[in-house]
Coordinates of C-alpha atoms in Angstrom, one line a residue:
M13 CA 5.0 5.8 75.7
A14 CA 4.2 6.1 72.7
R15 CA 3.6 3.5 70.6
Q16 CA 6.3 1.6 68.7
P17 CA 5.1 1.1 65.3
S18 CA 5.6 -2.7 64.0
R19 CA 8.5 -3.7 61.3
D20 CA 7.5 -6.2 59.0
E21 CA 9.8 -8.1 56.2
E22 CA 10.0 -4.9 53.8
G23 CA 10.5 -1.8 56.0
Q24 CA 9.5 -0.2 59.3
P25 CA 6.5 2.2 59.2
A26 CA 6.8 5.7 60.3
G27 CA 4.0 7.8 61.7
N28 CA 3.1 11.0 59.9
H29 CA 0.5 13.2 61.3
C30 CA -1.1 14.6 58.3
G31 CA -2.3 17.8 60.0
D32 CA -6.3 17.3 60.2
G33 CA -6.4 14.8 63.3
G34 CA -5.7 11.6 61.4
E35 CA -2.6 9.7 61.1
A36 CA -0.6 8.7 57.7
T37 CA 1.9 5.7 57.9
I38 CA 5.3 5.8 55.6
Y39 CA 7.3 2.6 54.7
I40 CA 10.7 3.9 55.4
P41 CA 13.8 0.5 54.4
R42 CA 15.4 -0.7 57.1
E43 CA 18.9 1.1 55.9
A44 CA 16.8 4.8 56.6
T45 CA 17.4 4.5 59.7
S46 CA 21.0 4.7 60.4
Q47 CA 22.9 2.4 62.8
A48 CA 23.5 5.5 65.3
Q49 CA 19.7 5.7 65.4
K50 CA 19.3 2.4 66.8
Q51 CA 22.2 2.1 69.3
T52 CA 20.6 5.0 71.2
A53 CA 17.1 3.2 71.8
S54 CA 18.3 1.7 74.8
S55 CA 19.1 5.0 76.9
A56 CA 15.9 7.0 75.1
A57 CA 14.1 4.2 76.4
S58 CA 16.1 3.7 80.7
F59 CA 16.1 8.6 80.1
A60 CA 12.1 8.3 79.0
Q61 CA 11.1 6.9 82.8
S62 CA 13.1 9.8 84.7
T63 CA 12.9 12.8 82.9
S64 CA 10.0 14.8 83.1
R65 CA 7.6 17.1 80.9
G66 CA 9.3 20.2 81.8
D67 CA 13.0 19.1 80.6
C68 CA 11.8 17.7 77.9
T69 CA 10.6 20.9 76.6
R70 CA 13.2 22.4 77.5
W71 CA 15.5 20.2 75.0
V72 CA 13.5 20.6 72.6
R73 CA 13.8 24.1 72.8
M74 CA 17.3 23.6 72.7
A75 CA 17.4 21.6 69.2
I76 CA 15.1 23.3 67.4
P77 CA 14.2 27.7 68.2
L78 CA 10.7 28.2 69.7
Q79 CA 9.3 31.0 67.0
G80 CA 8.9 33.9 68.8
K81 CA 9.6 32.8 72.3
D82 CA 13.1 32.9 72.1
G83 CA 14.2 36.1 72.8
K84 CA 17.8 35.4 72.4
G85 CA 17.1 33.9 68.9
G86 CA 19.3 30.6 70.4
Q87 CA 20.3 28.4 67.0
V88 CA 21.0 25.1 67.2
G89 CA 22.0 22.7 63.6
G90 CA 22.8 25.7 61.4
D91 CA 18.9 27.2 62.4
D92 CA 20.1 30.9 61.4
Q93 CA 17.5 33.5 60.2
P94 CA 18.6 34.1 56.5
S95 CA 18.7 38.1 55.3
V96 CA 15.5 38.4 53.1
A97 CA 17.3 39.4 49.9
A98 CA 18.7 35.9 50.1
E99 CA 15.5 34.1 50.6
L100 CA 14.1 36.4 47.3
R101 CA 17.3 34.8 45.6
A102 CA 17.2 31.7 46.6
L103 CA 13.1 31.6 45.8
W104 CA 12.9 33.1 43.2
G105 CA 15.9 31.9 42.0
M106 CA 13.6 28.4 41.4
A107 CA 10.3 30.1 41.0
A108 CA 11.4 31.9 37.8
P109 CA 12.1 29.7 35.7
I110 CA 9.0 27.1 36.8
T111 CA 7.2 30.2 36.1
A112 CA 8.6 30.3 32.5
L113 CA 7.7 26.5 32.0
N114 CA 4.2 27.2 32.7
C115 CA 3.8 30.7 30.0
V116 CA 5.4 27.4 28.2
V117 CA 2.6 25.2 28.8
Y118 CA -0.2 27.7 28.3
L119 CA 1.3 28.7 25.4
R120 CA 1.5 25.0 23.9
A121 CA -2.6 25.0 24.8
L122 CA -3.7 28.3 23.1
V123 CA -1.7 26.7 19.5
S124 CA -3.9 24.0 20.4
V125 CA -7.2 26.0 20.8
L126 CA -6.3 28.4 17.9
C127 CA -6.1 25.3 15.0
L128 CA -8.9 23.8 16.5
G129 CA -10.4 27.3 15.0
R130 CA -9.5 26.2 11.8
L131 CA -11.0 23.6 11.4
G132 CA -14.4 24.5 11.4
P133 CA -17.7 25.4 14.4
L134 CA -18.0 21.9 14.9
D135 CA -14.6 20.8 15.0
L136 CA -14.1 23.6 17.5
A137 CA -16.9 22.8 19.5
G138 CA -16.4 19.4 19.9
G139 CA -12.5 19.8 20.6
A140 CA -13.3 22.5 22.8
L141 CA -15.4 20.1 25.0
A142 CA -12.7 17.5 24.8
I143 CA -10.3 19.9 25.7
G144 CA -12.8 20.8 29.6
L145 CA -13.7 17.1 29.8
T146 CA -9.7 16.2 29.5
N147 CA -9.0 18.4 32.4
I148 CA -11.6 17.9 34.7
T149 CA -11.5 14.1 34.6
G150 CA -7.6 13.5 33.8
H151 CA -5.0 16.5 33.9
S152 CA -6.3 17.7 37.3
V153 CA -6.3 15.0 39.0
L154 CA -2.9 13.0 38.2
F155 CA -1.2 17.0 38.7
G156 CA -3.0 17.1 42.0
L157 CA -1.7 13.8 43.2
A158 CA 1.1 14.5 42.0
S159 CA 1.5 17.5 44.5
G160 CA 1.1 15.0 47.5
L161 CA 4.2 14.0 46.7
E162 CA 6.2 17.6 47.8
P163 CA 6.5 17.5 50.8
L164 CA 7.8 13.6 50.5
C165 CA 10.1 14.7 48.9
A166 CA 11.0 18.2 50.0
Q167 CA 11.7 17.1 53.3
A168 CA 14.0 14.1 52.3
F169 CA 15.8 15.9 50.3
G170 CA 16.7 18.8 53.4
S171 CA 17.2 15.5 56.2
R172 CA 19.5 13.7 52.8
N173 CA 17.1 11.1 53.1
H174 CA 17.8 10.1 49.5
D175 CA 16.2 6.8 49.7
L176 CA 13.0 8.0 50.9
L177 CA 13.6 10.4 47.9
T178 CA 14.1 7.9 45.5
L179 CA 11.0 6.0 46.5
S180 CA 8.7 8.1 46.6
L181 CA 9.0 9.5 43.3
Q182 CA 8.0 6.2 42.5
R183 CA 5.5 5.6 44.9
A184 CA 4.2 8.5 43.0
M185 CA 4.2 7.0 39.6
L186 CA 2.6 3.3 41.1
L187 CA -0.3 5.7 42.3
L188 CA -0.5 7.9 39.3
F189 CA -0.9 4.7 37.0
L190 CA -4.0 3.9 39.2
A191 CA -5.2 6.4 39.0
A192 CA -5.1 6.9 35.2
L193 CA -6.7 2.6 34.7
P194 CA -10.3 4.3 35.1
I195 CA -9.5 7.6 33.8
A196 CA -8.5 6.2 30.1
L197 CA -11.6 4.3 30.4
L198 CA -13.9 7.1 30.8
W199 CA -12.3 8.7 27.7
L200 CA -12.4 5.7 25.6
N201 CA -16.5 6.1 26.3
V202 CA -16.7 9.7 26.0
G203 CA -18.7 9.2 23.2
P204 CA -21.5 7.5 24.0
I205 CA -21.3 8.9 27.8
L206 CA -22.1 12.8 25.9
V207 CA -24.7 11.4 24.1
A208 CA -26.7 10.0 26.9
L209 CA -26.1 13.2 28.4
G210 CA -28.0 15.0 25.9
Q211 CA -25.0 16.3 23.4
D212 CA -25.7 16.6 20.3
P213 CA -23.7 13.5 18.4
A214 CA -22.0 16.4 15.6
I215 CA -20.4 17.9 18.6
S216 CA -20.0 14.2 20.5
A217 CA -17.8 12.7 17.5
P218 CA -15.0 15.1 17.3
A219 CA -15.1 15.0 21.1
A220 CA -14.8 11.3 21.7
A221 CA -11.8 11.3 18.6
Y222 CA -10.1 14.1 21.0
A223 CA -10.2 12.4 24.0
R224 CA -8.7 8.7 22.1
F225 CA -6.0 10.1 20.8
A226 CA -5.0 11.7 24.3
L227 CA -4.7 8.7 26.0
P228 CA -0.7 8.4 25.1
D229 CA -0.8 12.4 26.9
L230 CA -2.2 10.7 29.8
A231 CA 0.3 8.0 29.5
A232 CA 3.3 10.6 29.6
S233 CA 1.4 12.7 32.9
V234 CA 1.7 9.4 34.3
V235 CA 5.8 10.1 34.8
L236 CA 5.8 13.4 34.1
Q237 CA 4.0 14.9 37.1
P238 CA 6.2 13.3 39.8
L239 CA 9.3 13.3 37.9
R240 CA 9.0 17.4 37.7
V241 CA 8.3 17.5 41.8
Y242 CA 11.1 15.2 42.2
L243 CA 13.8 17.7 40.7
R244 CA 12.4 20.6 41.8
S245 CA 12.2 19.2 44.9
Q246 CA 16.2 19.3 44.5
G247 CA 15.9 22.7 42.9
I248 CA 16.9 21.8 39.4
T249 CA 14.6 24.2 37.6
R250 CA 15.7 25.6 34.3
P251 CA 16.9 22.6 33.1
M252 CA 12.6 21.7 33.5
A253 CA 12.0 25.0 32.1
A254 CA 15.1 24.6 29.3
C255 CA 13.0 21.7 28.0
S256 CA 9.9 22.7 28.0
A257 CA 10.9 25.5 25.9
I258 CA 12.1 23.4 23.2
A259 CA 9.1 20.7 22.9
V260 CA 7.2 23.6 22.7
A261 CA 9.1 25.0 19.8
L262 CA 8.3 21.8 18.0
H263 CA 4.6 22.0 18.7
V264 CA 3.7 24.2 16.3
P265 CA 5.2 22.5 13.8
L266 CA 3.5 18.9 14.9
N267 CA 0.0 20.4 14.4
V268 CA 1.0 21.9 11.5
L269 CA 1.7 18.6 10.1
L270 CA -0.8 16.6 11.9
V271 CA -3.7 18.9 11.7
F272 CA -3.3 19.8 8.5
G273 CA -0.7 18.1 6.1
L274 CA -1.8 14.4 7.2
G275 CA -5.4 16.3 7.5
F276 CA -6.0 14.2 10.9
G277 CA -8.2 17.0 11.9
V278 CA -8.8 17.1 16.1
R279 CA -6.8 13.8 16.2
G280 CA -4.2 15.6 15.1
V281 CA -4.9 18.4 18.1
A282 CA -4.6 15.4 20.3
A283 CA -1.9 13.5 18.5
A284 CA 0.2 16.7 18.6
Q285 CA -0.3 17.0 22.7
A286 CA 0.4 13.9 23.0
L287 CA 3.3 13.8 21.4
T288 CA 5.1 17.4 22.5
N289 CA 4.1 16.2 26.8
T290 CA 6.1 13.0 25.6
N291 CA 8.9 14.9 24.3
M292 CA 9.2 17.1 27.6
L293 CA 9.4 14.0 29.3
L294 CA 12.5 12.5 27.0
F295 CA 14.6 15.9 27.3
L296 CA 14.1 16.1 30.7
L297 CA 14.8 12.1 30.9
A298 CA 18.0 12.6 28.4
Y299 CA 19.1 15.6 30.3
I300 CA 19.6 13.5 33.4
R301 CA 21.1 10.7 31.8
W302 CA 23.8 13.1 30.1
A303 CA 24.3 15.8 33.2
R304 CA 24.4 13.1 36.1
A305 CA 22.1 15.8 37.9
C306 CA 20.8 12.7 39.7
D307 CA 23.2 10.0 40.3
D308 CA 23.4 11.6 44.6
T309 CA 19.6 11.4 45.1
W310 CA 18.8 8.4 42.8
K311 CA 19.0 5.1 44.8
G312 CA 17.8 2.5 42.1
W313 CA 14.8 0.6 41.4
A314 CA 13.3 -0.6 44.8
R315 CA 11.2 -4.0 44.7
P316 CA 8.1 -3.7 43.8
A317 CA 6.6 -4.9 47.1
V318 CA 8.7 -2.1 48.7
V319 CA 7.0 0.2 46.5
A320 CA 3.4 -1.0 46.6
S321 CA 3.8 -0.9 51.0
G322 CA 4.0 2.8 51.1
L323 CA 1.2 3.8 48.6
P324 CA -1.2 4.0 51.5
G325 CA 0.8 7.4 53.6
L326 CA 1.6 8.6 49.9
A327 CA -2.3 8.5 49.3
R328 CA -3.2 10.7 52.8
L329 CA -1.1 13.1 51.7
A330 CA -2.1 13.1 47.7
V331 CA -5.7 12.4 47.6
P332 CA -6.4 15.5 49.6
S333 CA -4.1 17.6 47.9
C334 CA -6.2 16.6 44.7
V335 CA -9.2 17.3 46.3
G336 CA -7.7 20.9 46.6
V337 CA -7.0 21.1 43.5
C338 CA -9.9 19.7 41.4
L339 CA -12.0 21.6 43.8
E340 CA -10.6 25.2 42.4
W341 CA -9.8 24.4 39.0
W342 CA -13.4 22.3 38.8
W343 CA -15.3 26.3 39.7
Y344 CA -14.0 27.9 36.8
E345 CA -16.1 24.9 35.0
V346 CA -19.3 25.8 37.1
V347 CA -18.8 29.4 35.7
T348 CA -18.7 28.8 32.0
V349 CA -22.1 26.2 32.7
L350 CA -23.7 29.3 34.4
A351 CA -23.3 31.4 32.3
G352 CA -25.3 29.4 29.8
Y353 CA -28.0 30.1 32.2
L354 CA -28.2 33.9 31.4
P355 CA -29.1 36.2 28.7
N356 CA -27.3 36.0 25.0
P357 CA -26.2 32.6 26.6
A358 CA -23.5 33.3 23.6
A359 CA -22.1 36.0 24.3
A360 CA -21.9 35.2 27.9
V361 CA -20.1 32.1 27.3
G362 CA -17.5 33.3 25.1
A363 CA -16.7 36.4 27.5
A364 CA -16.0 33.6 30.1
G365 CA -13.9 31.9 27.7
V366 CA -11.4 35.2 27.3
L367 CA -11.9 35.4 31.6
I368 CA -11.2 31.7 32.4
Q369 CA -8.2 32.3 29.5
T370 CA -7.3 35.0 31.1
T371 CA -6.9 34.3 34.9
S372 CA -5.0 30.9 33.7
L373 CA -2.7 33.3 32.0
M374 CA -2.2 35.3 35.6
Y375 CA -2.0 32.1 37.2
T376 CA 1.5 31.2 35.9
V377 CA 2.7 33.0 38.4
P378 CA 1.3 32.2 42.0
M379 CA 1.9 29.7 40.5
A380 CA 4.9 28.4 39.9
L381 CA 5.3 30.6 43.5
A382 CA 3.5 27.8 45.3
A383 CA 5.4 25.0 44.3
C384 CA 9.0 26.8 45.3
V385 CA 7.2 28.0 48.3
S386 CA 6.4 24.1 49.1
T387 CA 9.6 23.2 48.5
R388 CA 11.5 25.5 50.0
V389 CA 9.7 25.4 53.2
G390 CA 9.8 21.6 52.7
N391 CA 13.6 21.7 52.2
E392 CA 13.8 23.9 55.8
L393 CA 11.8 21.6 57.9
G394 CA 13.4 18.2 56.6
A395 CA 17.1 19.5 57.4
G396 CA 15.6 20.8 61.0
K397 CA 14.9 24.6 60.6
P398 CA 11.7 25.6 61.2
R399 CA 13.3 29.5 61.3
R400 CA 14.3 29.5 58.0
A401 CA 11.0 28.0 56.7
R402 CA 8.7 30.6 58.8
M403 CA 11.2 33.3 56.1
A404 CA 10.4 31.1 53.1
A405 CA 6.9 31.2 53.7
M406 CA 6.9 35.0 54.8
V407 CA 8.7 35.9 51.6
A408 CA 6.5 34.4 49.5
L409 CA 3.3 35.6 50.8
A410 CA 5.0 39.1 50.2
C411 CA 5.8 38.7 46.5
A412 CA 2.5 37.3 46.2
L413 CA 0.6 40.4 47.4
A414 CA 3.2 42.3 45.8
I415 CA 1.8 40.3 42.1
G416 CA -1.6 40.1 43.1
V417 CA -1.4 44.7 43.2
V418 CA 0.5 44.3 40.2
H419 CA -2.7 41.9 38.3
V420 CA -4.8 44.5 40.3
A421 CA -3.7 47.6 38.1
W422 CA -3.2 45.9 34.4
T423 CA -6.3 44.9 34.4
V424 CA -7.9 47.7 35.6
A425 CA -5.8 50.0 33.1
L426 CA -5.9 47.7 30.1
S427 CA -9.7 45.9 30.6
R428 CA -10.7 46.5 27.1
Q429 CA -7.6 46.5 25.2
W430 CA -6.7 43.4 26.6
V431 CA -10.5 41.8 25.8
E432 CA -10.2 42.6 22.3
L433 CA -6.8 41.0 21.5
F434 CA -9.4 37.5 21.9
T435 CA -12.4 39.1 20.0
T436 CA -14.1 41.9 18.1
E437 CA -17.0 40.8 19.1
R438 CA -18.8 44.0 20.8
S439 CA -21.4 42.2 22.9
V440 CA -18.6 40.2 24.4
V441 CA -15.8 42.7 24.9
R442 CA -18.6 45.1 26.5
L443 CA -19.4 42.1 28.8
A444 CA -15.7 40.6 29.4
A445 CA -14.2 44.5 30.4
A446 CA -16.9 44.9 32.8
A447 CA -15.6 42.3 34.4
M448 CA -12.2 42.5 34.3
P449 CA -10.9 44.7 37.1
I450 CA -13.5 41.9 39.7
L451 CA -11.2 39.7 37.9
G452 CA -7.9 41.4 39.1
L453 CA -9.3 42.1 42.4
C454 CA -9.9 38.0 42.7
E455 CA -6.1 37.7 41.7
L456 CA -5.6 39.9 44.4
G457 CA -7.1 37.5 46.6
N458 CA -6.4 34.2 44.7
C459 CA -2.0 34.9 44.7
P460 CA -1.1 34.7 48.1
Q461 CA -3.7 32.1 49.1
T462 CA -2.3 30.0 46.3
T463 CA 0.7 30.7 47.4
G464 CA 0.0 30.0 51.0
C465 CA -1.4 26.4 50.1
G466 CA 1.9 25.3 48.5
V467 CA 3.1 26.4 52.3
L468 CA 0.8 23.9 53.7
R469 CA 2.1 20.8 51.2
G470 CA 5.1 21.9 52.2
T471 CA 3.7 21.2 55.8
A472 CA 2.4 18.6 54.7
R473 CA -0.9 19.5 55.5
P474 CA -3.1 19.3 52.4
A475 CA -6.6 18.5 54.1
V476 CA -6.5 22.0 55.6
G477 CA -6.3 23.3 52.4
A478 CA -8.7 21.0 50.4
R479 CA -10.9 21.9 53.3
I480 CA -10.6 25.9 52.9
N481 CA -11.5 25.5 49.1
L482 CA -14.3 23.1 49.8
L483 CA -15.5 25.8 51.9
S484 CA -14.5 29.2 50.2
F485 CA -16.0 27.8 46.7
Y486 CA -18.3 25.9 46.7
L487 CA -20.5 26.8 50.4
V488 CA -19.7 30.8 49.6
G489 CA -18.4 31.5 45.5
T490 CA -21.5 29.5 44.5
P491 CA -24.7 30.3 46.5
V492 CA -23.2 34.5 45.9
A493 CA -22.5 33.9 42.0
V494 CA -25.7 32.0 41.7
Y495 CA -27.4 34.8 43.6
L496 CA -26.0 37.9 42.6
A497 CA -26.0 36.8 38.8
F498 CA -30.0 36.0 39.2
G499 CA -30.9 36.7 41.8
A500 CA -30.0 40.2 42.0
R501 CA -30.2 40.7 38.3
A502 CA -25.9 41.6 38.5
G503 CA -26.0 39.5 35.7
F504 CA -22.5 38.4 34.2
S505 CA -20.4 40.4 36.8
G506 CA -22.1 39.3 39.0
L507 CA -20.4 35.0 38.5
W508 CA -17.2 37.1 39.0
Y509 CA -18.4 38.8 41.9
G510 CA -19.0 35.1 43.4
L511 CA -15.7 34.1 42.7
L512 CA -14.1 37.8 44.4
S513 CA -15.9 36.3 47.4
A514 CA -14.7 32.9 47.2
Q515 CA -11.4 33.9 47.2
A516 CA -11.9 36.8 49.8
T517 CA -12.9 33.9 51.9
C518 CA -10.1 31.6 51.3
V519 CA -7.0 34.1 51.3
A520 CA -8.4 34.4 54.6
L521 CA -8.5 30.9 56.2
V522 CA -5.4 30.1 54.1
L523 CA -3.7 33.4 56.1
A524 CA -4.8 32.3 59.5
A525 CA -4.0 28.8 58.8
V526 CA -0.1 29.8 57.7
V527 CA 0.9 32.6 59.9
W528 CA -1.4 32.6 63.3
R529 CA -2.0 28.7 63.4
T530 CA 1.4 27.8 62.2
D531 CA 3.7 26.1 64.8
W532 CA 6.8 25.7 63.1
Q533 CA 8.9 24.0 66.0
V534 CA 6.4 21.2 65.7
E535 CA 6.4 21.2 61.7
A536 CA 9.4 20.7 62.0
L537 CA 9.0 17.6 64.1
R538 CA 6.5 16.7 61.5
A539 CA 8.7 16.4 59.1
K540 CA 11.7 14.3 60.8
K541 CA 9.1 11.5 61.2
L542 CA 7.7 11.6 56.8
A543 CA 11.5 12.4 56.7
G544 CA 12.3 8.8 57.8
L545 CA 13.6 9.6 61.5
E546 CA 12.7 7.7 64.6
L547 CA 9.9 10.0 66.0
T548 CA 6.2 8.0 66.5
S549 CA 4.1 9.9 67.6
T550 CA 1.3 12.1 66.7
T551 CA 1.2 14.6 69.4
P552 CA 3.4 18.2 69.8
A553 CA 3.5 16.9 73.3
A554 CA 4.9 13.5 72.9
A555 CA 7.0 14.2 70.2
A556 CA 8.7 16.7 72.2
A557 CA 9.0 13.8 74.6
E558 CA 10.5 11.8 71.5
E559 CA 12.9 14.2 70.9
S560 CA 13.8 15.1 74.2
K561 CA 15.6 11.6 74.3
R562 CA 16.6 11.1 71.1
L563 CA 18.9 14.4 71.8
V564 CA 19.9 13.1 75.7
A565 CA 20.6 9.5 73.7
A566 CA 23.6 11.0 71.3
N567 CA 24.7 14.4 73.5
G568 CA 24.4 13.2 77.1
E569 CA 22.9 14.6 80.5
P570 CA 21.8 17.8 80.1
A571 CA 24.1 20.7 82.2
E572 CA 23.6 22.3 85.2
G573 CA 20.9 25.5 84.7
V574 CA 20.3 24.9 80.9

């Protein structure tokens, strides 16, 4: 018998197998457990004493078809096999607005850099340094932590557990608030830290000013990032894109007013970024209130003790998600640092900047695809439909591969023309144009691996993605990049061959985890636990036994010959 969790005053803990041998505890309020489940507890316990393992397995197969093992393709609970066209419509109905949102956010960053470029070389250097620093230490951390909310929200919405959906949003905001406190302390002391690390004080001063005025941006992200996941899990994506587009349309006049009109300089760039992020949040909240978009799923503010009780369980999903995101994002900063040690470092760093801007733009599509397939997979698993979840994953991976092929084609055909849009410096153009086809090949691997990581998040296995990123980027990619760039004297292109080796390793491991090592039946059982239903065991066999008890208690003894 599986160990039953104890109940406390505030809620009922339900175990969650995280896919890495650990067990996360998600605290579910009492009202999230239905009265019908309580009534079946005694009959389930008596049935457990007389039911063999074979009978358990047989009943679970009745409940959820085994992918690749049920020759008849039998369905229970509406888990029919959807058409590819239907899944494409569902996926891109969500992904297209999110792609537009990502492009809009990219344009916001581009406008800020253009404004910095008109302030002079010291302000440009200090502002660029501060943007990189705030991205590494702040925005990547909050984005990664919010990604851990994806399986909870998606599976809770799919299983119609709106109490857990509401609680998860509130817990995520609390978690991000706690994470933002040390980040804010760091940003307040950026100037002395940079000087202590040997940075030129003339560059450290504008960097410190930018970081201080970016603190409201950090505060807005504490609410905005979890809110986006909450809305996306319900398929509400077009309003997010529209609100972001309006906010970024106001970003240009805000920059002109604050940076040049009021003469705030670097501080004005940071303040404009913060105001734009705040506008995105306010527009979204206004839409939710005006359109009553979440009336059915929002269950009101919970007591602080109830919210805080679920933080450990959420953290076990959020921290691996954060680690996986940060490991990949930070690697590009490693490339920039390494480029500074090459011959003609100014040209190498400039070329690295062009390529990083390019890959950031290309990343908008697979990032949207990953976020939406995470939602699609989570929704279907939460609804107890593993066949549909598998279809969503496979369709998304096929789309990602096609997008990667497109990136290869245009980076090869238009490499020099694209680089010349950023700069006319001949040495920079030569280095960047030579590496553009390599960058395209990297995207051929990056698109499927990013999407595959979205599938892993949707199945509540972010720790798998984090381990893969650590191995691929730091144990494979970095040594290869260093050896080729400096040992083999391949120079600037060697750094990007290192990225190519990292992406090749990453996509192979992610596809192995998603395509060949995912048991969709077991993931559906785990989703029931995560969404607050009655399963408490963490092993597949024990989970199957517990599910069979529930089925028999609800439906009676199995018919002969089933």
